[in-house]
Short mmCIF file of C-alpha atoms and ligand atoms in Angstrom, two decimals:
data_model
loop_
_atom_site.label_atom_id
_atom_site.label_comp_id
_atom_site.label_asym_id
_atom_site.label_seq_id
_atom_site.Cartn_x
_atom_site.Cartn_y
_atom_site.Cartn_z
CA UNK T 1 2.39 14.97 -22.32
CA UNK T 2 5.39 17.24 -22.00
CA UNK T 3 9.06 16.29 -22.23
CA UNK T 4 10.39 15.26 -18.84
CA UNK T 5 13.97 14.31 -19.72
CA UNK T 6 15.98 16.97 -17.96
CA UNK T 7 13.15 18.92 -16.43
CA UNK T 8 11.33 18.52 -13.21
CA UNK T 9 8.34 16.21 -13.30
CA UNK T 10 5.25 18.38 -12.98
CA UNK T 11 3.07 16.34 -10.70
CA UNK T 12 -0.62 16.57 -9.82
CA UNK T 13 -1.47 15.16 -6.40
CA UNK T 14 -4.94 13.65 -6.12
CA UNK T 15 -6.91 13.16 -2.87
CA UNK T 16 -5.60 15.54 -0.23
CA UNK T 17 -6.27 13.44 2.87
CA UNK T 18 -4.22 11.84 5.63
CA UNK T 19 -1.53 10.08 3.62
CA UNK T 20 -1.13 12.93 1.15
CA UNK T 21 -0.47 15.36 3.98
CA UNK T 22 1.53 13.02 6.25
CA UNK T 23 3.84 11.53 3.63
CA UNK T 24 3.42 12.62 0.01
CA UNK T 25 3.76 16.36 0.57
CA UNK T 26 6.98 16.15 2.66
CA UNK T 27 8.51 13.60 0.25
CA UNK T 28 7.69 15.78 -2.77
CA UNK T 29 8.98 18.93 -1.08
CA UNK T 30 12.33 17.23 -0.47
CA UNK T 31 12.77 15.80 -3.99
CA UNK T 32 14.08 18.27 -6.56
CA UNK T 33 13.07 15.98 -9.42
CA UNK T 34 9.43 16.87 -8.79
CA UNK T 35 7.40 20.05 -8.88
CA UNK T 36 4.06 19.85 -7.09
CA UNK T 37 2.16 21.64 -9.86
CA UNK T 38 -1.49 21.16 -8.88
CA UNK T 39 -3.89 19.20 -6.70
CA UNK T 40 -7.27 17.57 -7.26
CA UNK T 41 -9.47 17.08 -4.23
CA UNK T 42 -13.19 17.66 -3.76
CA UNK T 43 -12.94 19.37 -0.36
CA UNK T 44 -9.31 20.24 0.25
CA UNK T 45 -6.80 22.66 -1.19
CA UNK T 46 -3.22 23.62 -0.40
CA UNK T 47 -1.89 27.16 0.01
CA UNK T 48 0.04 28.34 -3.06
CA UNK T 49 -0.76 25.28 -5.20
CA UNK T 50 -3.52 25.49 -7.84
CA UNK T 51 -6.38 23.27 -6.71
CA UNK T 52 -9.09 21.59 -8.78
CA UNK T 53 -12.12 19.55 -7.72
CA UNK T 54 -11.21 16.46 -9.77
CA UNK T 55 -8.59 14.91 -12.03
CA UNK T 56 -10.25 15.90 -15.31
CA UNK T 57 -10.47 19.56 -14.28
CA UNK T 58 -6.86 19.49 -13.05
CA UNK T 59 -5.60 18.06 -16.34
CA UNK T 60 -7.67 20.54 -18.37
CA UNK T 61 -6.43 23.46 -16.29
CA UNK T 62 -2.76 22.66 -15.89
CA UNK T 63 0.22 21.28 -17.83
CA UNK T 64 1.32 18.11 -16.05
CA UNK T 65 3.63 15.17 -16.64
CA UNK T 66 2.36 12.82 -13.94
CA UNK T 67 -0.25 12.27 -11.26
CA UNK T 68 0.00 10.55 -7.90
CA UNK T 69 -3.29 9.14 -6.61
CA UNK T 70 -3.81 9.23 -2.83
CA UNK T 71 -7.56 8.69 -2.89
CA UNK T 72 -9.25 5.57 -1.48
CA UNK T 73 -8.94 2.58 -3.84
CA UNK T 74 -12.61 2.66 -4.88
CA UNK T 75 -12.77 5.33 -7.59
CA UNK T 76 -9.08 5.33 -8.40
CA UNK T 77 -9.57 3.30 -11.59
CA UNK T 78 -11.52 6.12 -13.27
CA UNK T 79 -9.01 8.71 -12.05
CA UNK T 80 -6.11 6.65 -13.42
CA UNK T 81 -7.87 6.10 -16.77
CA UNK T 82 -8.42 9.85 -17.11
CA UNK T 83 -4.74 10.52 -16.43
CA UNK T 84 -3.41 7.73 -18.67
CA UNK T 85 -5.66 8.79 -21.56
CA UNK T 86 -4.25 12.31 -21.19
CA UNK T 87 -0.73 10.87 -21.59
CA UNK T 88 0.32 11.26 -17.96
CA UNK T 89 2.43 8.89 -15.87
CA UNK T 90 0.56 7.48 -12.88
CA UNK T 91 1.66 6.51 -9.38
CA UNK T 92 -0.92 4.63 -7.29
CA UNK T 93 -1.19 4.43 -3.50
CA UNK T 94 -1.73 0.95 -2.15
CA UNK T 95 -3.96 -1.00 -2.66
CA UNK T 96 -3.63 -0.09 -6.36
CA UNK T 97 -7.26 -0.90 -7.27
CA UNK T 98 -10.36 -2.57 -5.88
CA UNK T 99 -10.20 -5.55 -8.26
CA UNK T 100 -7.57 -7.53 -10.14
CA UNK T 101 -9.29 -6.78 -13.44
CA UNK T 102 -9.04 -3.03 -12.83
CA UNK T 103 -5.29 -3.15 -12.30
CA UNK T 104 -4.71 -5.45 -15.28
CA UNK T 105 -6.76 -3.06 -17.44
CA UNK T 106 -4.77 -0.07 -16.20
CA UNK T 107 -1.48 -1.82 -16.94
CA UNK T 108 -2.64 -2.61 -20.50
CA UNK T 109 -3.88 0.93 -21.00
CA UNK T 110 -0.64 2.50 -19.74
CA UNK T 111 1.39 0.22 -22.01
CA UNK T 112 -0.73 1.09 -25.05
CA UNK T 113 -0.42 4.80 -24.28
CA UNK T 114 3.34 4.63 -23.59
CA UNK T 115 3.11 6.04 -20.07
CA UNK T 116 4.47 4.73 -16.78
CA UNK T 117 2.25 2.99 -14.22
CA UNK T 118 3.69 2.45 -10.73
CA UNK T 119 1.85 0.39 -8.12
CA UNK T 120 3.51 1.53 -4.90
CA UNK T 121 3.91 -0.65 -1.81
CA UNK T 122 5.31 1.74 0.78
CA UNK T 123 6.00 -0.92 3.43
CA UNK T 124 8.43 -2.64 1.07
CA UNK T 125 10.59 0.49 1.40
CA UNK T 126 10.84 0.16 5.20
CA UNK T 127 14.45 0.00 6.37
CA UNK T 128 14.53 -3.65 7.41
CA UNK T 129 12.88 -5.19 4.37
CA UNK T 130 15.73 -5.29 1.83
CA UNK T 131 18.26 -6.60 4.42
CA UNK T 132 15.72 -9.20 5.55
CA UNK T 133 15.30 -10.42 1.99
CA UNK T 134 19.09 -10.62 1.56
CA UNK T 135 19.54 -12.54 4.85
CA UNK T 136 16.85 -15.07 3.91
CA UNK T 137 18.60 -15.98 0.65
CA UNK T 138 19.70 -19.60 0.74
CA UNK T 139 18.13 -20.28 4.17
CA UNK T 140 15.50 -22.92 4.72
CA UNK T 141 12.28 -21.21 5.73
CA UNK T 142 10.32 -23.28 8.24
CA UNK T 143 7.47 -21.10 9.48
CA UNK T 144 6.17 -17.54 9.12
CA UNK T 145 3.98 -15.59 11.56
CA UNK T 146 2.44 -12.31 10.42
CA UNK T 147 0.68 -10.26 13.11
CA UNK T 148 -0.85 -6.91 12.17
CA UNK T 149 -2.94 -5.49 15.01
CA UNK T 150 -3.88 -1.81 15.00
CA UNK T 151 -6.63 0.49 16.19
CA UNK T 152 -8.85 1.61 13.31
CA UNK T 153 -10.10 4.57 15.38
CA UNK T 154 -6.58 5.84 15.96
CA UNK T 155 -5.13 5.43 12.46
CA UNK T 156 -8.24 5.83 10.29
CA UNK T 157 -10.52 8.17 12.27
CA UNK T 158 -13.88 8.58 10.57
CA UNK T 159 -12.75 6.86 7.34
CA UNK T 160 -16.12 5.29 6.57
CA UNK T 161 -14.87 4.24 3.11
CA UNK T 162 -12.43 1.75 4.64
CA UNK T 163 -15.27 -0.48 5.90
CA UNK T 164 -17.37 -0.14 2.74
CA UNK T 165 -17.17 -2.73 -0.05
CA UNK T 166 -13.95 -2.00 -1.95
CA UNK T 167 -12.40 -0.35 1.13
CA UNK T 168 -10.54 -3.52 2.16
CA UNK T 169 -11.26 -3.13 5.90
CA UNK T 170 -8.46 -4.67 7.93
CA UNK T 171 -6.82 -5.73 4.67
CA UNK T 172 -6.03 -2.04 4.05
CA UNK T 173 -3.20 -2.20 6.63
CA UNK T 174 -2.91 -5.99 6.20
CA UNK T 175 -1.94 -5.66 2.56
CA UNK T 176 1.20 -3.87 3.75
CA UNK T 177 2.26 -7.06 5.55
CA UNK T 178 1.45 -9.06 2.43
CA UNK T 179 3.51 -6.65 0.33
CA UNK T 180 6.54 -7.30 2.55
CA UNK T 181 5.97 -11.06 2.65
CA UNK T 182 5.66 -11.32 -1.15
CA UNK T 183 8.89 -9.36 -1.48
CA UNK T 184 11.07 -11.28 0.97
CA UNK T 185 9.79 -14.87 0.70
CA UNK T 186 11.16 -16.80 -2.27
CA UNK T 187 8.03 -18.90 -2.85
CA UNK T 188 4.45 -17.76 -3.59
CA UNK T 189 2.01 -17.48 -0.69
CA UNK T 190 -0.77 -20.00 -1.23
CA UNK T 191 -3.97 -19.60 0.76
CA UNK T 192 -5.20 -22.79 2.44
CA UNK T 193 -8.05 -21.51 4.60
CA UNK T 194 -9.18 -18.48 6.56
CA UNK T 195 -11.99 -16.48 8.10
CA UNK T 196 -12.94 -12.84 8.24
CA UNK T 197 -15.32 -10.93 10.50
CA UNK T 198 -17.47 -8.24 8.91
CA UNK T 199 -19.55 -6.02 11.21
CA UNK T 200 -23.27 -6.00 10.47
CA UNK T 201 -24.13 -3.34 7.88
CA UNK T 202 -20.52 -2.96 6.67
CA UNK T 203 -18.91 -4.32 3.52
CA UNK T 204 -15.36 -5.08 4.65
CA UNK T 205 -13.83 -6.97 7.59
CA UNK T 206 -12.49 -5.74 10.93
CA UNK T 207 -10.56 -8.95 11.58
CA UNK T 208 -9.21 -11.89 9.63
CA UNK T 209 -6.99 -14.90 10.01
CA UNK T 210 -5.38 -16.73 7.12
CA UNK T 211 -3.56 -20.04 6.94
CA UNK T 212 -1.17 -20.10 4.02
CA UNK T 213 1.97 -21.84 2.90
CA UNK T 214 5.08 -20.67 1.13
CA UNK T 215 7.07 -23.61 -0.17
CA UNK T 216 6.97 -26.06 2.73
CA UNK T 217 6.68 -23.33 5.39
CA UNK T 218 3.35 -22.69 7.04
CA UNK T 219 2.37 -19.05 7.14
CA UNK T 220 -0.06 -17.89 9.84
CA UNK T 221 -1.60 -14.46 9.42
CA UNK T 222 -3.56 -12.47 12.03
CA UNK T 223 -5.12 -9.11 11.08
CA UNK T 224 -7.00 -7.16 13.76
CA UNK T 225 -8.40 -3.63 13.42
CA UNK T 226 -9.65 -3.31 17.03
CA UNK T 227 -6.34 -3.44 18.87
CA UNK T 228 -6.17 -0.83 21.60
CA UNK T 229 -2.98 -0.48 23.66
CA UNK T 230 0.27 -1.63 22.04
CA UNK T 231 0.09 -1.77 18.26
CA UNK T 232 1.76 -4.65 16.43
CA UNK T 233 3.05 -4.85 12.87
CA UNK T 234 5.38 -7.85 13.07
CA UNK T 235 6.64 -10.61 10.81
CA UNK T 236 8.61 -13.51 12.32
CA UNK T 237 10.31 -16.05 10.11
CA UNK T 238 11.78 -19.28 11.53
CA UNK T 239 14.67 -20.61 9.46
CA UNK T 240 17.36 -23.28 9.79
CA UNK T 241 19.65 -20.43 10.98
CA UNK T 242 17.26 -19.06 13.62
CA UNK T 243 14.35 -16.64 13.71
CA UNK T 244 14.30 -13.33 11.84
CA UNK T 245 11.98 -10.67 13.20
CA UNK T 246 10.74 -7.61 11.31
CA UNK T 247 9.00 -5.23 13.69
CA UNK T 248 7.09 -1.96 13.37
CA UNK T 249 5.97 -2.58 9.80
CA UNK T 250 9.42 -3.54 8.58
CA UNK T 251 11.35 -0.64 10.10
CA UNK T 252 13.07 -2.78 12.77
CA UNK T 253 15.06 -5.85 11.84
CA UNK T 254 16.30 -8.37 14.37
CA UNK T 255 18.48 -11.22 13.15
CA UNK T 256 19.27 -14.22 15.37
CA UNK T 257 21.88 -13.34 17.99
CA UNK T 258 22.01 -9.66 16.89
CA UNK T 259 20.74 -6.38 18.34
CA UNK T 260 17.75 -4.70 16.71
CA UNK T 261 18.63 -2.67 13.60
CA UNK T 262 16.67 0.52 13.12
CA UNK T 263 16.93 3.31 10.56
CA UNK T 264 14.96 6.50 9.90
CA UNK T 265 11.71 6.17 7.93
CA UNK T 266 12.45 6.81 4.23
CA UNK T 267 9.50 4.94 2.72
CA UNK T 268 7.90 7.76 0.73
CA UNK T 269 11.15 9.49 -0.35
CA UNK T 270 12.18 6.10 -1.74
CA UNK T 271 8.86 5.67 -3.55
CA UNK T 272 9.18 9.04 -5.26
CA UNK T 273 12.83 8.35 -6.11
CA UNK T 274 11.72 5.13 -7.76
CA UNK T 275 8.90 6.88 -9.62
CA UNK T 276 11.38 9.44 -10.98
CA UNK T 277 13.64 6.59 -12.14
CA UNK T 278 10.73 4.79 -13.81
CA UNK T 279 9.64 7.98 -15.60
CA UNK T 280 13.21 8.61 -16.79
CA UNK T 281 13.48 5.03 -18.06
CA UNK T 282 9.94 4.92 -19.48
CA UNK T 283 9.29 1.72 -17.53
CA UNK T 284 6.26 0.64 -15.50
CA UNK T 285 6.38 -1.28 -12.22
CA UNK T 286 3.15 -3.19 -11.63
CA UNK T 287 3.27 -5.89 -8.96
CA UNK T 288 -0.15 -7.22 -8.05
CA UNK T 289 0.86 -10.13 -5.77
CA UNK T 290 -0.33 -8.53 -2.49
CA UNK T 291 -3.68 -7.71 -4.10
CA UNK T 292 -3.96 -11.26 -5.44
CA UNK T 293 -3.71 -12.66 -1.91
CA UNK T 294 -6.42 -10.29 -0.69
CA UNK T 295 -8.59 -11.43 -3.61
CA UNK T 296 -7.83 -15.06 -2.71
CA UNK T 297 -8.95 -14.35 0.87
CA UNK T 298 -12.16 -12.68 -0.27
CA UNK T 299 -12.86 -15.72 -2.49
CA UNK T 300 -12.00 -18.42 -0.01
CA UNK T 301 -12.19 -17.27 3.60
CA UNK T 302 -15.27 -18.00 5.68
CA UNK T 303 -17.22 -14.77 6.22
CA UNK T 304 -18.75 -14.16 9.64
CA UNK T 305 -21.04 -11.30 10.60
CA UNK T 306 -20.27 -9.58 13.91
CA UNK T 307 -21.81 -6.77 15.96
CA UNK T 308 -22.27 -3.31 14.43
CA UNK T 309 -19.27 -1.00 14.50
CA UNK T 310 -19.26 2.80 14.67
CA UNK T 311 -16.15 5.01 14.59
P1 NAP K 1 -8.24 9.78 3.63
O1 NAP K 1 -7.63 10.49 4.79
O2 NAP K 1 -9.68 9.45 3.66
O3 NAP K 1 -7.88 10.66 2.36
C1 NAP K 1 -8.28 10.34 1.06
C2 NAP K 1 -8.76 11.58 0.36
O4 NAP K 1 -9.23 11.21 -0.92
C3 NAP K 1 -9.94 12.23 1.08
O5 NAP K 1 -9.50 13.21 1.98
C4 NAP K 1 -10.76 12.82 -0.06
O6 NAP K 1 -10.44 14.18 -0.25
C5 NAP K 1 -10.32 12.06 -1.29
N1 NAP K 1 -11.41 11.22 -1.83
C6 NAP K 1 -11.74 11.08 -3.13
N2 NAP K 1 -12.75 10.25 -3.29
C7 NAP K 1 -13.11 9.83 -2.08
C8 NAP K 1 -14.11 8.96 -1.60
N3 NAP K 1 -14.95 8.34 -2.44
N4 NAP K 1 -14.19 8.73 -0.28
C9 NAP K 1 -13.35 9.35 0.59
N5 NAP K 1 -12.36 10.20 0.19
C10 NAP K 1 -12.25 10.45 -1.13
O7 NAP K 1 -7.49 8.41 3.35
P2 NAP K 1 -5.93 8.08 3.54
O8 NAP K 1 -5.69 7.51 4.87
O9 NAP K 1 -5.12 9.25 3.10
O10 NAP K 1 -5.81 6.86 2.53
C11 NAP K 1 -5.83 7.04 1.13
C12 NAP K 1 -5.05 5.89 0.51
O11 NAP K 1 -3.72 5.92 1.04
C13 NAP K 1 -5.64 4.50 0.85
O12 NAP K 1 -5.53 3.66 -0.26
C14 NAP K 1 -4.73 4.00 1.96
O13 NAP K 1 -4.59 2.59 1.96
C15 NAP K 1 -3.40 4.64 1.59
N6 NAP K 1 -2.51 4.80 2.74
C16 NAP K 1 -2.95 5.34 3.91
C17 NAP K 1 -2.09 5.40 5.01
C18 NAP K 1 -2.51 6.00 6.34
O14 NAP K 1 -1.77 5.87 7.31
N7 NAP K 1 -3.65 6.64 6.45
C19 NAP K 1 -0.79 4.95 4.90
C20 NAP K 1 -0.36 4.46 3.68
C21 NAP K 1 -1.23 4.39 2.61
P3 NAP K 1 -11.60 15.14 -0.83
O15 NAP K 1 -12.81 14.93 0.04
O16 NAP K 1 -11.00 16.51 -0.72
O17 NAP K 1 -11.83 14.70 -2.24
#
């Protein structure tokens, strides 16, 4: 590993797919603390950036300080191990791993090696989330409704991996809601019951409902991956001072009696800013609570088989 104190962080970007192109590349291009030094992707390459077919080849071929993994969660463990063992700092897309044991093992390994591990939760960086958390302080939370309804064909076209085992299905977007809820609610989210619908021949669900509680508040969760028409990524929280509403994945905040507050999307610039801070401080940030709730759901929710689904 090279010194990164006053130099730019030489970063290798892994998995050049939708989120890498939509968000990671623009965020990296705008952040002078990073240099996009190389990529690792089996089928994709960027103009003017050295490209390698996998992480091991990228590390062997190029001097790097850090990697950012934008691959699907299944397979990321091995990529992260390769990077950590080479002394590189690692930033993980959400969900950070396919199992709780994988992420615990990565955290231990990063600690032993003295490198930074960052489990990112991009939705927590949405504009309304921090102010929502601040407003909720000291209020009595009475009920929470989480509704995440989106069209898999529109947002994940042809992503067969998302419905395979370890792909999370509707929990891939749903975990974003859980990442916000675990950030802004003061008490842990405890699963009481739930169901999930898995299409025949697939490994992960297209729909789920969860009944949870946080303190004394009941928390109702609806995840739907077949929503055509208007798309919904909303969290409503009833309190003794009225109802708070976070809309559009946390980017719109409406407090009781107020107009909607909106701000430009800065989720990924904020994630990379945080990663640069963590690298400078030599600190990891590993929060597994959203993944724990998904694991709870997969352990406890009733599993129903539904009709076949094709993209
Ligand atoms: P994607 O479009 O399928 O891109 C992932 C890339 O990873 C692929 O293009 C592929 O590139 C590479 N890859 C490596 N191993 C793979 C495998 N076994 N199966 C499929 N691809 C593999 O997926 P994405 O939407 O960017 O999502 C990647 C991660 O980002 C997921 O964890 C997702 O939750 C997260 N994320 C996605 C979004 C979004 O809106 N799509 C938003 C936020 C976060 P090569 O074929 O070149 O190797």
